[in-house]
Short mmCIF file of C-alpha atoms and ligand atoms in Angstrom, two decimals:
data_model
loop_
_atom_site.label_atom_id
_atom_site.label_comp_id
_atom_site.label_asym_id
_atom_site.label_seq_id
_atom_site.Cartn_x
_atom_site.Cartn_y
_atom_site.Cartn_z
CA MET C 206 -35.02 -8.20 9.50
CA VAL C 207 -31.59 -9.56 10.20
CA THR C 208 -29.11 -8.05 12.92
CA MET C 209 -25.54 -7.57 12.20
CA ALA C 210 -23.24 -7.10 14.78
CA ALA C 211 -22.23 -3.44 15.73
CA ALA C 212 -18.85 -3.92 14.40
CA MET C 213 -19.88 -4.27 11.01
CA SER C 214 -20.94 -0.68 10.94
CA ARG C 215 -17.42 0.45 12.06
CA LEU C 216 -15.90 -1.30 9.20
CA GLY C 217 -14.72 0.83 6.36
CA THR C 218 -13.62 0.14 2.64
CA GLU C 219 -11.03 0.97 0.14
CA SER C 220 -13.07 2.97 -2.31
CA ALA C 221 -10.67 2.56 -5.10
CA PHE C 222 -12.77 -0.53 -5.68
CA GLN C 223 -16.18 1.42 -5.60
CA VAL C 224 -14.42 4.01 -8.04
CA LEU C 225 -13.27 0.94 -10.42
CA ALA C 226 -16.67 -0.80 -10.38
CA ARG C 227 -18.22 2.70 -11.48
CA ALA C 228 -15.54 3.13 -14.30
CA LYS C 229 -16.00 -0.24 -15.51
CA ALA C 230 -20.01 0.23 -15.68
CA LEU C 231 -19.30 3.77 -17.52
CA GLU C 232 -17.16 1.83 -19.87
CA ALA C 233 -19.76 -0.89 -20.38
CA ALA C 234 -22.10 1.84 -21.19
CA GLY C 235 -20.06 3.17 -24.05
CA HIS C 236 -17.90 6.00 -22.22
CA SER C 237 -14.14 6.37 -22.77
CA ILE C 238 -12.56 6.07 -19.26
CA ILE C 239 -8.94 6.47 -18.16
CA ASN C 240 -8.28 4.83 -15.23
CA LEU C 241 -5.79 6.70 -13.00
CA GLY C 242 -7.82 5.26 -9.94
CA ILE C 243 -7.03 1.92 -9.22
CA GLY C 244 -3.47 1.05 -7.67
CA GLN C 245 -2.31 -1.93 -9.66
CA PRO C 246 0.34 -2.24 -12.37
CA ASP C 247 -0.80 -2.21 -15.84
CA PHE C 248 1.71 -5.09 -16.67
CA ARG C 249 1.06 -8.64 -16.93
CA THR C 250 2.63 -10.91 -14.68
CA PRO C 251 5.92 -12.11 -16.27
CA ALA C 252 5.52 -15.14 -18.19
CA HIS C 253 7.93 -17.48 -16.10
CA ILE C 254 6.08 -16.65 -13.01
CA VAL C 255 2.59 -17.59 -14.98
CA GLU C 256 4.41 -20.86 -16.34
CA ALA C 257 5.70 -21.87 -12.83
CA ALA C 258 1.72 -21.78 -11.70
CA CYS C 259 0.66 -23.69 -14.74
CA LYS C 260 3.38 -26.21 -13.98
CA ALA C 261 2.59 -26.53 -10.19
CA LEU C 262 -1.12 -27.27 -11.23
CA ARG C 263 0.14 -29.84 -13.98
CA ASP C 264 2.38 -31.44 -11.26
CA GLY C 265 -0.74 -32.16 -8.99
CA HIS C 266 -0.11 -29.15 -6.37
CA HIS C 267 -4.02 -29.24 -5.56
CA GLY C 268 -4.30 -29.87 -1.88
CA TYR C 269 -4.34 -27.96 1.07
CA THR C 270 -0.52 -26.46 1.89
CA PRO C 271 0.94 -25.70 5.38
CA ALA C 272 -1.23 -22.93 6.84
CA ASN C 273 1.88 -20.61 7.18
CA GLY C 274 2.96 -21.37 3.62
CA ILE C 275 4.92 -24.03 1.77
CA PRO C 276 8.57 -24.31 3.51
CA GLU C 277 10.13 -23.73 -0.13
CA LEU C 278 8.39 -20.52 -0.53
CA ARG C 279 9.20 -19.15 3.07
CA ALA C 280 13.03 -20.12 2.57
CA ALA C 281 12.78 -18.13 -0.88
CA ILE C 282 11.29 -15.18 0.73
CA ALA C 283 13.90 -15.13 3.39
CA ALA C 284 16.60 -15.29 0.97
CA ASP C 285 15.28 -12.44 -0.90
CA LEU C 286 14.76 -10.43 2.20
CA HIS C 287 18.42 -11.02 2.59
CA ARG C 288 19.38 -9.83 -1.03
CA ARG C 289 17.38 -6.86 -0.64
CA HIS C 290 18.06 -5.60 2.74
CA GLY C 291 21.11 -7.57 3.86
CA ALA C 292 18.90 -8.99 6.91
CA ASN C 293 19.11 -12.46 8.28
CA VAL C 294 15.37 -14.07 8.55
CA ASP C 295 14.47 -17.10 9.65
CA PRO C 296 12.08 -18.68 7.32
CA GLY C 297 10.17 -20.29 10.17
CA ASN C 298 9.18 -16.38 11.11
CA VAL C 299 7.51 -15.82 7.49
CA VAL C 300 3.77 -16.21 7.38
CA VAL C 301 2.57 -16.42 3.47
CA MET C 302 -0.91 -14.72 3.25
CA PRO C 303 -3.47 -14.12 0.55
CA GLY C 304 -2.31 -10.64 -0.47
CA GLY C 305 -0.46 -7.98 1.47
CA LYS C 306 -3.75 -6.89 2.96
CA VAL C 307 -4.55 -9.90 5.31
CA THR C 308 -1.39 -9.21 7.47
CA MET C 309 -2.83 -5.74 8.37
CA PHE C 310 -6.06 -7.09 9.17
CA PHE C 311 -4.73 -9.92 11.21
CA ALA C 312 -2.45 -7.46 13.07
CA CYS C 313 -5.35 -5.24 13.91
CA LEU C 314 -7.29 -8.12 15.08
CA MET C 315 -4.43 -9.45 17.22
CA PHE C 316 -3.73 -5.96 19.06
CA GLY C 317 -6.97 -4.04 18.93
CA GLU C 318 -10.02 -4.10 21.46
CA PRO C 319 -11.73 -1.48 23.42
CA GLY C 320 -9.27 0.34 25.29
CA ALA C 321 -6.27 -0.14 23.14
CA GLU C 322 -4.95 2.41 20.79
CA ILE C 323 -3.21 1.99 17.37
CA LEU C 324 -1.41 4.49 15.55
CA TYR C 325 -1.66 4.84 11.57
CA PRO C 326 -0.81 7.38 9.02
CA ASP C 327 -3.40 10.00 7.67
CA PRO C 328 -3.24 9.98 4.92
CA GLY C 329 -2.67 6.56 4.54
CA PHE C 330 -4.02 3.27 3.23
CA PRO C 331 -7.57 3.37 4.18
CA ILE C 332 -7.85 -0.49 5.37
CA TYR C 333 -5.71 0.56 8.29
CA ALA C 334 -8.36 2.66 9.90
CA SER C 335 -10.94 0.46 8.79
CA ALA C 336 -9.48 -2.74 10.52
CA ILE C 337 -8.57 -0.51 13.34
CA ASN C 338 -12.24 0.49 13.86
CA PHE C 339 -13.54 -2.89 13.41
CA SER C 340 -11.38 -4.21 16.12
CA GLY C 341 -12.76 -1.78 18.69
CA ALA C 342 -9.45 0.03 19.31
CA LYS C 343 -9.13 3.67 19.03
CA GLY C 344 -7.47 4.76 15.81
CA VAL C 345 -4.80 7.59 16.39
CA PRO C 346 -3.77 9.28 13.24
CA ILE C 347 -0.22 10.52 12.52
CA PRO C 348 -0.78 13.60 10.34
CA LEU C 349 1.36 13.46 7.31
CA ARG C 350 2.07 16.87 5.58
CA GLU C 351 2.96 18.14 2.02
CA GLU C 352 5.60 19.96 3.07
CA ASP C 353 7.42 17.12 4.51
CA GLY C 354 6.90 15.17 1.25
CA PHE C 355 4.17 13.10 3.24
CA ALA C 356 7.01 11.44 5.46
CA PHE C 357 6.17 11.29 9.14
CA ARG C 358 8.19 13.32 11.69
CA ALA C 359 9.49 10.92 14.22
CA GLU C 360 8.74 13.16 17.04
CA GLU C 361 5.10 13.61 16.12
CA VAL C 362 4.72 9.92 16.22
CA LEU C 363 6.54 9.52 19.46
CA SER C 364 4.41 12.32 20.91
CA ARG C 365 1.23 10.27 20.18
CA ILE C 366 2.25 7.29 22.06
CA THR C 367 0.16 6.51 25.50
CA PRO C 368 0.37 3.35 27.82
CA LYS C 369 -2.75 2.34 25.98
CA SER C 370 -0.84 2.09 22.50
CA ARG C 371 -0.49 -1.23 21.33
CA LEU C 372 0.51 -1.18 17.62
CA LEU C 373 2.20 1.63 15.43
CA ILE C 374 1.51 1.30 11.51
CA ILE C 375 3.84 2.91 9.46
CA ASN C 376 4.33 2.69 5.54
CA SER C 377 7.06 3.80 3.11
CA PRO C 378 6.98 4.24 0.21
CA ALA C 379 3.57 4.88 0.76
CA ASN C 380 0.01 4.83 -0.71
CA PRO C 381 -1.72 7.21 -1.36
CA THR C 382 1.18 9.96 -1.28
CA GLY C 383 4.35 7.90 -2.64
CA GLY C 384 5.94 9.54 0.48
CA VAL C 385 9.25 7.92 1.66
CA SER C 386 10.50 8.06 5.12
CA SER C 387 14.13 9.41 5.50
CA LYS C 388 16.77 7.00 7.40
CA ALA C 389 17.30 9.92 10.09
CA GLU C 390 13.94 9.93 10.72
CA VAL C 391 13.48 6.19 11.00
CA ASP C 392 16.76 6.20 13.22
CA LYS C 393 14.95 8.84 15.34
CA LEU C 394 11.80 6.81 15.76
CA VAL C 395 13.45 3.52 16.24
CA ALA C 396 15.74 5.16 19.17
CA GLY C 397 12.50 6.57 20.68
CA LEU C 398 10.59 3.33 20.65
CA GLU C 399 13.02 1.81 22.81
CA LYS C 400 11.21 3.78 25.76
CA HIS C 401 7.89 2.24 24.65
CA PRO C 402 8.60 -1.72 24.56
CA GLN C 403 4.88 -2.41 24.63
CA VAL C 404 4.37 -1.01 21.27
CA ALA C 405 4.30 -3.46 18.07
CA VAL C 406 5.41 -2.02 14.94
CA MET C 407 3.81 -3.08 11.64
CA SER C 408 5.84 -1.79 8.65
CA ASP C 409 4.27 -2.17 5.36
CA GLU C 410 6.96 -2.19 2.79
CA ILE C 411 4.81 -3.43 -0.18
CA TYR C 412 6.23 -0.54 -2.41
CA GLY C 413 9.79 -1.18 -0.89
CA GLU C 414 11.36 -1.91 -4.64
CA MET C 415 9.72 1.16 -6.21
CA LEU C 416 11.89 4.02 -5.49
CA TYR C 417 13.23 6.94 -7.69
CA ASP C 418 16.03 9.46 -8.33
CA GLY C 419 18.45 7.16 -6.43
CA ARG C 420 16.46 6.95 -3.13
CA GLU C 421 17.09 3.95 -1.09
CA HIS C 422 14.48 1.91 0.73
CA VAL C 423 15.13 2.09 4.54
CA SER C 424 13.73 -1.39 5.94
CA LEU C 425 12.93 -1.68 9.54
CA LEU C 426 14.00 -5.12 9.39
CA ASN C 427 17.62 -3.73 9.57
CA TYR C 428 16.75 -2.23 13.20
CA PRO C 429 17.76 -5.37 15.78
CA SER C 430 16.19 -3.39 18.73
CA LEU C 431 12.69 -3.76 17.01
CA ARG C 432 12.83 -7.62 15.72
CA ASP C 433 11.11 -8.70 18.83
CA ARG C 434 8.05 -6.81 18.00
CA LEU C 435 8.34 -5.98 14.26
CA ILE C 436 5.63 -7.17 11.64
CA LEU C 437 7.16 -6.86 8.21
CA LEU C 438 4.77 -6.54 5.58
CA ASP C 439 5.45 -7.15 1.90
CA GLY C 440 4.22 -9.08 -0.90
CA PHE C 441 3.99 -9.96 -4.55
CA SER C 442 1.16 -7.81 -5.81
CA LYS C 443 2.88 -4.68 -6.74
CA THR C 444 6.54 -5.64 -7.50
CA TYR C 445 5.74 -8.55 -9.84
CA ALA C 446 2.20 -7.42 -11.32
CA MET C 447 0.30 -9.92 -9.27
CA THR C 448 -2.64 -8.31 -7.69
CA GLY C 449 -5.02 -10.72 -8.87
CA TRP C 450 -3.29 -13.66 -7.52
CA ARG C 451 -3.60 -12.75 -3.96
CA LEU C 452 -0.22 -13.66 -2.48
CA GLY C 453 1.59 -11.60 0.20
CA TYR C 454 3.67 -12.33 3.23
CA ALA C 455 4.84 -10.83 6.40
CA VAL C 456 7.85 -11.63 8.92
CA TRP C 457 6.68 -11.70 12.50
CA PRO C 458 8.37 -12.04 15.82
CA LYS C 459 9.01 -15.56 16.77
CA ASP C 460 5.94 -15.38 19.60
CA LEU C 461 3.67 -14.30 17.26
CA VAL C 462 3.70 -16.77 14.50
CA GLU C 463 1.57 -19.30 16.10
CA PRO C 464 -0.94 -16.83 16.91
CA VAL C 465 -0.97 -15.41 13.39
CA THR C 466 -1.18 -18.90 11.90
CA ARG C 467 -3.98 -19.75 14.01
CA LEU C 468 -5.75 -16.44 12.60
CA ALA C 469 -4.96 -17.67 9.03
CA ILE C 470 -6.12 -21.47 9.79
CA ASN C 471 -9.62 -19.77 10.80
CA ASP C 472 -9.75 -17.46 8.15
CA HIS C 473 -8.45 -19.17 4.77
CA SER C 474 -6.69 -22.45 5.55
CA CYS C 475 -3.78 -21.62 3.59
CA VAL C 476 -2.94 -19.69 0.44
CA ASN C 477 -3.59 -21.24 -3.04
CA ALA C 478 -0.88 -23.69 -3.87
CA ALA C 479 -0.08 -22.83 -7.38
CA ALA C 480 0.18 -18.99 -6.37
CA GLN C 481 2.74 -20.02 -4.11
CA TRP C 482 4.75 -22.08 -6.63
CA ALA C 483 4.51 -18.89 -8.63
CA GLY C 484 5.83 -16.95 -5.83
CA ILE C 485 8.94 -18.96 -5.83
CA ALA C 486 9.68 -18.39 -9.60
CA ALA C 487 9.16 -14.66 -9.10
CA LEU C 488 11.67 -14.53 -6.52
CA GLN C 489 14.29 -16.82 -7.96
CA GLY C 490 13.66 -16.16 -11.57
CA PRO C 491 15.06 -13.34 -13.72
CA ARG C 492 14.57 -9.60 -12.59
CA ASN C 493 14.77 -7.95 -15.97
CA GLU C 494 10.99 -7.35 -16.15
CA VAL C 495 10.57 -6.09 -12.77
CA GLU C 496 13.52 -3.79 -13.36
CA SER C 497 11.87 -2.62 -16.92
CA MET C 498 8.52 -2.04 -15.03
CA VAL C 499 10.19 0.24 -12.34
CA ALA C 500 11.66 2.13 -14.91
CA ALA C 501 8.77 2.64 -16.79
CA PHE C 502 7.07 3.77 -13.74
CA ALA C 503 10.11 6.34 -13.17
CA GLU C 504 9.29 7.84 -16.65
CA ARG C 505 5.54 8.07 -15.78
CA ARG C 506 6.20 9.69 -12.81
CA ARG C 507 8.31 12.53 -14.35
CA VAL C 508 5.52 12.94 -16.88
CA VAL C 509 2.49 12.95 -14.43
CA ILE C 510 4.40 15.52 -12.09
CA ASP C 511 5.25 17.82 -14.74
CA GLU C 512 1.77 18.01 -16.06
CA LEU C 513 0.05 18.09 -12.72
CA ASN C 514 2.35 20.96 -12.05
CA ALA C 515 1.03 22.65 -14.99
CA LEU C 516 -2.51 22.64 -14.37
CA PRO C 517 -4.36 25.76 -13.11
CA GLY C 518 -5.09 25.51 -9.31
CA VAL C 519 -2.98 22.36 -8.86
CA ARG C 520 0.54 21.60 -7.39
CA CYS C 521 2.03 18.40 -6.95
CA VAL C 522 5.15 17.51 -4.44
CA GLU C 523 7.45 14.67 -5.76
CA PRO C 524 6.70 11.35 -4.96
CA GLY C 525 9.65 9.27 -3.88
CA GLY C 526 8.38 6.07 -4.48
CA ALA C 527 5.24 3.70 -5.23
CA PHE C 528 3.37 4.64 -8.31
CA TYR C 529 1.08 7.58 -6.81
CA ALA C 530 1.11 11.11 -7.12
CA PHE C 531 -1.18 13.34 -4.53
CA PRO C 532 -1.40 16.80 -5.93
CA ASN C 533 -2.89 19.62 -3.80
CA VAL C 534 -6.16 20.59 -5.37
CA SER C 535 -7.44 22.86 -2.63
CA ARG C 536 -7.07 25.88 -4.68
CA LEU C 537 -9.88 24.71 -6.80
CA GLY C 538 -12.38 25.51 -3.79
CA LEU C 539 -14.09 22.38 -4.14
CA PRO C 540 -14.39 19.24 -1.94
CA ALA C 541 -12.05 16.46 -3.12
CA LYS C 542 -14.91 14.08 -3.45
CA ARG C 543 -16.74 16.51 -5.98
CA ILE C 544 -13.58 16.62 -7.87
CA GLU C 545 -13.21 12.83 -8.04
CA THR C 546 -16.91 12.62 -9.18
CA GLY C 547 -16.50 15.37 -11.46
CA LEU C 548 -13.60 13.85 -13.30
CA LEU C 549 -14.91 10.51 -13.56
CA GLU C 550 -18.31 11.33 -14.52
CA GLU C 551 -17.93 14.53 -16.75
CA ALA C 552 -14.12 13.95 -17.87
CA GLY C 553 -13.94 10.23 -18.02
CA VAL C 554 -10.62 10.29 -15.75
CA ALA C 555 -10.69 7.89 -12.76
CA THR C 556 -8.99 9.31 -9.92
CA ILE C 557 -9.53 8.88 -6.11
CA ALA C 558 -10.25 11.72 -3.27
CA GLY C 559 -7.79 12.35 -1.17
CA THR C 560 -10.28 12.03 1.83
CA SER C 561 -10.77 8.40 0.98
CA PHE C 562 -7.39 8.12 2.95
CA GLY C 563 -8.21 10.10 5.93
CA ALA C 564 -9.24 13.53 7.05
CA GLN C 565 -5.86 14.96 6.30
CA GLY C 566 -6.61 14.01 2.34
CA GLU C 567 -8.97 16.88 1.88
CA GLY C 568 -7.76 18.92 -0.70
CA PHE C 569 -5.91 16.46 -2.56
CA ILE C 570 -6.79 13.53 -4.98
CA ARG C 571 -4.77 10.43 -5.90
CA ILE C 572 -3.54 9.77 -9.17
CA SER C 573 -2.16 6.35 -9.88
CA TYR C 574 0.35 6.51 -12.52
CA ALA C 575 0.08 2.78 -13.30
CA ASN C 576 -0.88 3.54 -16.77
CA SER C 577 0.93 4.44 -20.35
CA VAL C 578 2.39 7.72 -20.74
CA GLU C 579 0.18 7.93 -23.92
CA ASN C 580 -3.24 7.51 -21.34
CA ILE C 581 -1.43 9.73 -18.62
CA ARG C 582 -1.14 12.48 -21.19
CA ALA C 583 -4.62 12.13 -22.43
CA ALA C 584 -6.03 12.10 -19.02
CA MET C 585 -4.32 15.38 -18.29
CA VAL C 586 -6.05 17.04 -21.49
CA ARG C 587 -9.23 15.77 -20.04
CA ILE C 588 -8.38 17.01 -16.53
CA ARG C 589 -7.51 20.72 -18.21
CA GLY C 590 -10.48 20.74 -20.06
CA TRP C 591 -12.61 19.86 -17.08
CA LEU C 592 -11.06 22.39 -14.88
CA ASP C 593 -11.68 24.82 -17.47
CA SER C 594 -15.16 24.34 -17.43
CA GLN C 595 -15.73 25.03 -13.81
CA PRO C 596 -16.67 28.38 -12.34
CA LYS C 597 -13.50 29.96 -11.24
CA ALA C 598 -13.11 29.69 -7.61
CA ALA C 599 -12.40 32.80 -5.58
CA ALA C 600 -8.96 31.48 -4.21
CA ARG C 601 -7.80 30.39 -7.69
CA GLY C 602 -5.14 31.96 -9.02
N1 PLP U 872 -0.05 -1.94 1.51
C1 PLP U 872 -0.45 -0.98 0.77
C2 PLP U 872 0.06 0.42 1.51
C3 PLP U 872 -1.06 -1.07 -0.44
O1 PLP U 872 -1.15 0.17 -1.18
C4 PLP U 872 -1.87 -2.35 -0.85
C5 PLP U 872 -2.59 -2.33 -2.01
O2 PLP U 872 -3.08 -1.29 -2.63
C6 PLP U 872 -1.63 -3.47 -0.11
C7 PLP U 872 -0.76 -3.15 1.17
C8 PLP U 872 -2.13 -4.70 -0.39
O3 PLP U 872 -1.74 -5.28 -1.31
P1 PLP U 872 -2.74 -6.81 -1.79
O4 PLP U 872 -3.05 -6.39 -3.01
O5 PLP U 872 -1.49 -7.68 -1.54
O6 PLP U 872 -3.39 -7.06 -0.49
#
């Protein structure tokens, strides 16, 4: 009998991948499944990006690259951040990663250890809590509430900081809720953080180009007082429909570039060379396909919100960004996990229980609207049928 390290029992998971595997198995067995579970664009990567990767391979880019990424890509990322946020970024502070996730794992390993505390959003992307627990640090959840549109309250974040706090993780636009932080709350948070110079901040802005109804993205890059302790996480998976390419990056404070590059060398040496050349094409090429994808998400969002709010016992606040809705299903009187299972197994609709994103997610499910309007409407018909087939809960009106 082998003996694993105790830390393995503390490592969580992202249940969206388990739901995806089950949905695929049901499909293989002949069932019709509409997938509103996994968070990935249903579009193909734009052709000019694919072509750039093919060209890189034809041109002989077959070897290792610098561990922090090829200089051409790091320069293109810095230029793109300037275009989007008006912020000056030294390409030397950019570290390219195999996806957005690796940055959060490394940040938690870098700051987390027994005795340390790391603050993270709840509900939030499940890998934050998983990586924090794995590191041995104590995770301190920041509750996000439906009545606030799932945006943080600066005072509540600041009140949870202690002398043991090492890292604060924030995420806007957010997974799983679509919540967007307001500039006023970010201003308050950053001002308050001046009293806590020992706390590093990881801002996960991977959905930063997906905002709706005229909302504007507030990037933490634009707060000079934070720059010497800010890890700005971003990537290509969502914006450019490149989830399977495994390409992301972060801007790190100067002093942390060497340690994170050392983690990268230990972990993966460097990111796939052809994917890095594709990343340059993504950033420097035409933007019309990105714009049409965002326009499509905006249309689907409207349909999802209207349809969800028309379901009995369900209400859904307007998500400001990303491609998720987080409807409140507490009036159904069933645990979120039971609703997830029922919808998948009995109605053929994949969704994710809110509890997969933290304790505050009970009473909610996550709907990813990265699917066609036609499929979303068909899914809502199935969900309504399933709801009608349930014994009426006492609380449901
Ligand atoms: N951050 C958030 C908030 C996400 O939702 C995701 C993916 O779902 C990621 C980071 C990771 O993206 P990647 O697939 O590039 O690792």
